[in-house]
Amino acid sequence: MSARFLMFFVILLSLPFNSESQVLEPVRTEIPARIDAPCYYKLLLGERGMLHYYESTDFNEDGKRKWFFSLYDTGFREQWTQSFGLMDGYGLAGSVVTSKYAFMLFSTNTSRKSNQRGYELLRFDARSGTFQLMGSLLPEKAEIQGFTALLNL
């Protein structure tokens, strides 16, 4: 019995085995990154893709800090990149995506001492690729506690 097992094992090892490697190239997508930009954010826009954005260290001609926004389609191909100026010292406080728009709320960073306490609400329309900025100053003791879109915009 052990001779038959040994013979079966030797024959099994002598048979050629076909092995094939991966036929398709692996997918690799690189997102350009800046080492001095600590936080990257993303908003999933469903069938419209993804909005990827971050705060830069640069300022525009109006003295506002540049935030860079990139739109990617559902195949993760970059459609465009553009910058938008927001008040210096403001950070992302929240974001909401509705069926038509994406809203991003930026407010005064509480870890920084700032003379101006306020907020800026940035609305992004994925169909047209346009931004609209709204904002105001906050009263002295006011704090932002939450953020949502109430209407089906």
Tab-separated table of C-alpha atoms in Angstrom:
chain	number	residue	atom	x	y	z
A	1	MET	CA	0.000	0.000	0.000
A	2	SER	CA	2.790	2.448	0.825
A	3	ALA	CA	4.540	1.566	-2.456
A	4	ARG	CA	1.400	2.493	-4.410
A	5	PHE	CA	1.081	5.758	-2.493
A	6	LEU	CA	4.739	6.560	-3.114
A	7	MET	CA	4.360	5.751	-6.835
A	8	PHE	CA	1.200	7.942	-7.058
A	9	PHE	CA	3.006	10.803	-5.333
A	10	VAL	CA	6.046	10.570	-7.664
A	11	ILE	CA	3.799	10.538	-10.762
A	12	LEU	CA	1.810	13.482	-9.405
A	13	LEU	CA	4.981	15.510	-8.899
A	14	SER	CA	6.295	14.722	-12.368
A	15	LEU	CA	3.179	16.023	-14.150
A	16	PRO	CA	3.594	19.494	-15.652
A	17	PHE	CA	1.431	22.135	-14.044
A	18	ASN	CA	0.271	25.120	-16.018
A	19	SER	CA	0.279	28.378	-14.196
A	20	GLU	CA	-0.792	31.692	-15.615
A	21	SER	CA	-0.134	35.165	-14.386
A	22	GLN	CA	-2.507	38.064	-14.336
A	23	VAL	CA	-3.433	39.059	-17.887
A	24	LEU	CA	-4.740	42.574	-17.206
A	25	GLU	CA	-2.595	45.391	-15.899
A	26	PRO	CA	-3.334	46.339	-12.292
A	27	VAL	CA	-5.121	49.652	-11.773
A	28	ARG	CA	-3.012	52.312	-10.143
A	29	THR	CA	-4.092	55.902	-9.699
A	30	GLU	CA	-1.910	58.503	-8.060
A	31	ILE	CA	-3.312	61.647	-6.504
A	32	PRO	CA	-0.826	64.509	-6.456
A	33	ALA	CA	-0.034	65.282	-2.851
A	34	ARG	CA	1.691	68.155	-1.151
A	35	ILE	CA	3.679	67.283	1.920
A	36	ASP	CA	2.712	70.554	3.636
A	37	ALA	CA	-1.049	69.969	3.257
A	38	PRO	CA	-1.933	67.824	6.281
A	39	CYS	CA	-5.568	66.934	5.588
A	40	TYR	CA	-7.336	65.695	2.512
A	41	TYR	CA	-11.110	65.525	2.329
A	42	LYS	CA	-13.486	63.755	-0.025
A	43	LEU	CA	-17.162	63.965	-0.839
A	44	LEU	CA	-18.817	61.063	-2.610
A	45	LEU	CA	-21.217	62.404	-5.237
A	46	GLY	CA	-22.816	59.118	-6.332
A	47	GLU	CA	-23.036	58.812	-10.109
A	48	ARG	CA	-21.262	62.138	-10.502
A	49	GLY	CA	-18.031	60.830	-8.947
A	50	MET	CA	-16.006	62.214	-6.061
A	51	LEU	CA	-14.843	65.667	-4.991
A	52	HIS	CA	-11.365	65.601	-3.447
A	53	TYR	CA	-10.112	68.766	-1.719
A	54	TYR	CA	-7.485	70.177	0.635
A	55	GLU	CA	-6.235	73.434	2.139
A	56	SER	CA	-2.990	74.784	0.709
A	57	THR	CA	-0.404	77.139	2.161
A	58	ASP	CA	-0.862	79.619	-0.712
A	59	PHE	CA	-2.970	82.781	-0.794
A	60	ASN	CA	-4.840	84.337	-3.711
A	61	GLU	CA	-4.661	88.014	-4.715
A	62	ASP	CA	-7.534	88.852	-2.291
A	63	GLY	CA	-5.553	87.524	0.674
A	64	LYS	CA	-7.730	84.425	1.051
A	65	ARG	CA	-6.257	80.977	1.573
A	66	LYS	CA	-6.448	78.704	-1.463
A	67	TRP	CA	-8.317	75.426	-1.207
A	68	PHE	CA	-7.805	73.050	-4.130
A	69	PHE	CA	-10.738	70.985	-5.406
A	70	SER	CA	-10.495	68.065	-7.863
A	71	LEU	CA	-13.446	66.283	-9.425
A	72	TYR	CA	-13.037	62.591	-10.287
A	73	ASP	CA	-15.523	60.560	-12.309
A	74	THR	CA	-16.762	57.120	-11.245
A	75	GLY	CA	-13.816	55.521	-13.082
A	76	PHE	CA	-11.537	57.603	-10.820
A	77	ARG	CA	-10.252	59.743	-13.691
A	78	GLU	CA	-9.570	63.367	-12.840
A	79	GLN	CA	-11.946	65.722	-14.658
A	80	TRP	CA	-10.510	69.031	-13.425
A	81	THR	CA	-8.706	70.762	-10.560
A	82	GLN	CA	-9.353	74.332	-9.481
A	83	SER	CA	-8.624	76.507	-6.482
A	84	PHE	CA	-11.086	78.542	-4.454
A	85	GLY	CA	-10.235	81.226	-1.875
A	86	LEU	CA	-11.628	80.984	1.664
A	87	MET	CA	-10.916	83.108	4.724
A	88	ASP	CA	-7.602	82.305	6.384
A	89	GLY	CA	-8.032	80.480	9.680
A	90	TYR	CA	-11.242	78.734	8.629
A	91	GLY	CA	-11.371	74.947	8.674
A	92	LEU	CA	-13.892	72.378	7.527
A	93	ALA	CA	-16.709	72.079	10.078
A	94	GLY	CA	-18.967	69.707	8.142
A	95	SER	CA	-20.294	68.647	4.782
A	96	VAL	CA	-23.611	67.434	3.360
A	97	VAL	CA	-24.401	65.930	-0.056
A	98	THR	CA	-27.929	66.208	-1.470
A	99	SER	CA	-29.333	64.986	-4.775
A	100	LYS	CA	-28.233	68.157	-6.601
A	101	TYR	CA	-25.544	69.862	-4.509
A	102	ALA	CA	-22.696	69.319	-2.089
A	103	PHE	CA	-22.403	71.766	0.813
A	104	MET	CA	-19.206	72.364	2.797
A	105	LEU	CA	-19.257	74.463	5.954
A	106	PHE	CA	-16.022	76.206	6.917
A	107	SER	CA	-15.776	78.047	10.208
A	108	THR	CA	-13.262	79.702	12.476
A	109	ASN	CA	-10.763	77.219	13.799
A	110	THR	CA	-11.205	77.236	17.599
A	111	SER	CA	-7.561	76.293	18.186
A	112	ARG	CA	-6.415	79.575	16.615
A	113	LYS	CA	-6.984	82.954	18.190
A	114	SER	CA	-8.832	84.999	15.598
A	115	ASN	CA	-10.364	88.467	15.709
A	116	GLN	CA	-13.056	87.473	13.232
A	117	ARG	CA	-15.366	84.614	14.125
A	118	GLY	CA	-17.533	83.513	11.279
A	119	TYR	CA	-18.400	80.898	8.721
A	120	GLU	CA	-18.397	80.365	4.982
A	121	LEU	CA	-20.745	77.941	3.257
A	122	LEU	CA	-19.513	76.646	-0.076
A	123	ARG	CA	-22.101	75.086	-2.411
A	124	PHE	CA	-20.860	72.872	-5.239
A	125	ASP	CA	-23.047	71.954	-8.213
A	126	ALA	CA	-21.573	68.756	-9.715
A	127	ARG	CA	-23.589	69.035	-12.927
A	128	SER	CA	-22.153	72.416	-13.883
A	129	GLY	CA	-18.932	72.227	-11.842
A	130	THR	CA	-19.584	75.616	-10.234
A	131	PHE	CA	-19.118	76.879	-6.698
A	132	GLN	CA	-21.149	79.460	-4.804
A	133	LEU	CA	-19.877	81.029	-1.578
A	134	MET	CA	-22.052	82.402	1.227
A	135	GLY	CA	-20.865	83.514	4.638
A	136	SER	CA	-21.148	85.864	7.562
A	137	LEU	CA	-19.651	86.775	10.906
A	138	LEU	CA	-20.893	85.097	14.088
A	139	PRO	CA	-21.828	86.874	17.311
A	140	GLU	CA	-19.141	86.823	19.994
A	141	LYS	CA	-20.382	83.843	22.048
A	142	ALA	CA	-22.018	81.887	19.220
A	143	GLU	CA	-20.790	78.411	18.344
A	144	ILE	CA	-21.663	76.096	15.471
A	145	GLN	CA	-23.215	72.940	16.909
A	146	GLY	CA	-24.351	71.142	13.766
A	147	PHE	CA	-24.900	71.374	10.068
A	148	THR	CA	-27.447	69.824	7.690
A	149	ALA	CA	-29.402	70.598	4.536
A	150	LEU	CA	-33.113	70.772	5.353
A	151	LEU	CA	-34.596	70.924	1.866
A	152	ASN	CA	-34.253	68.401	-0.920
A	153	LEU	CA	-31.967	70.632	-2.970
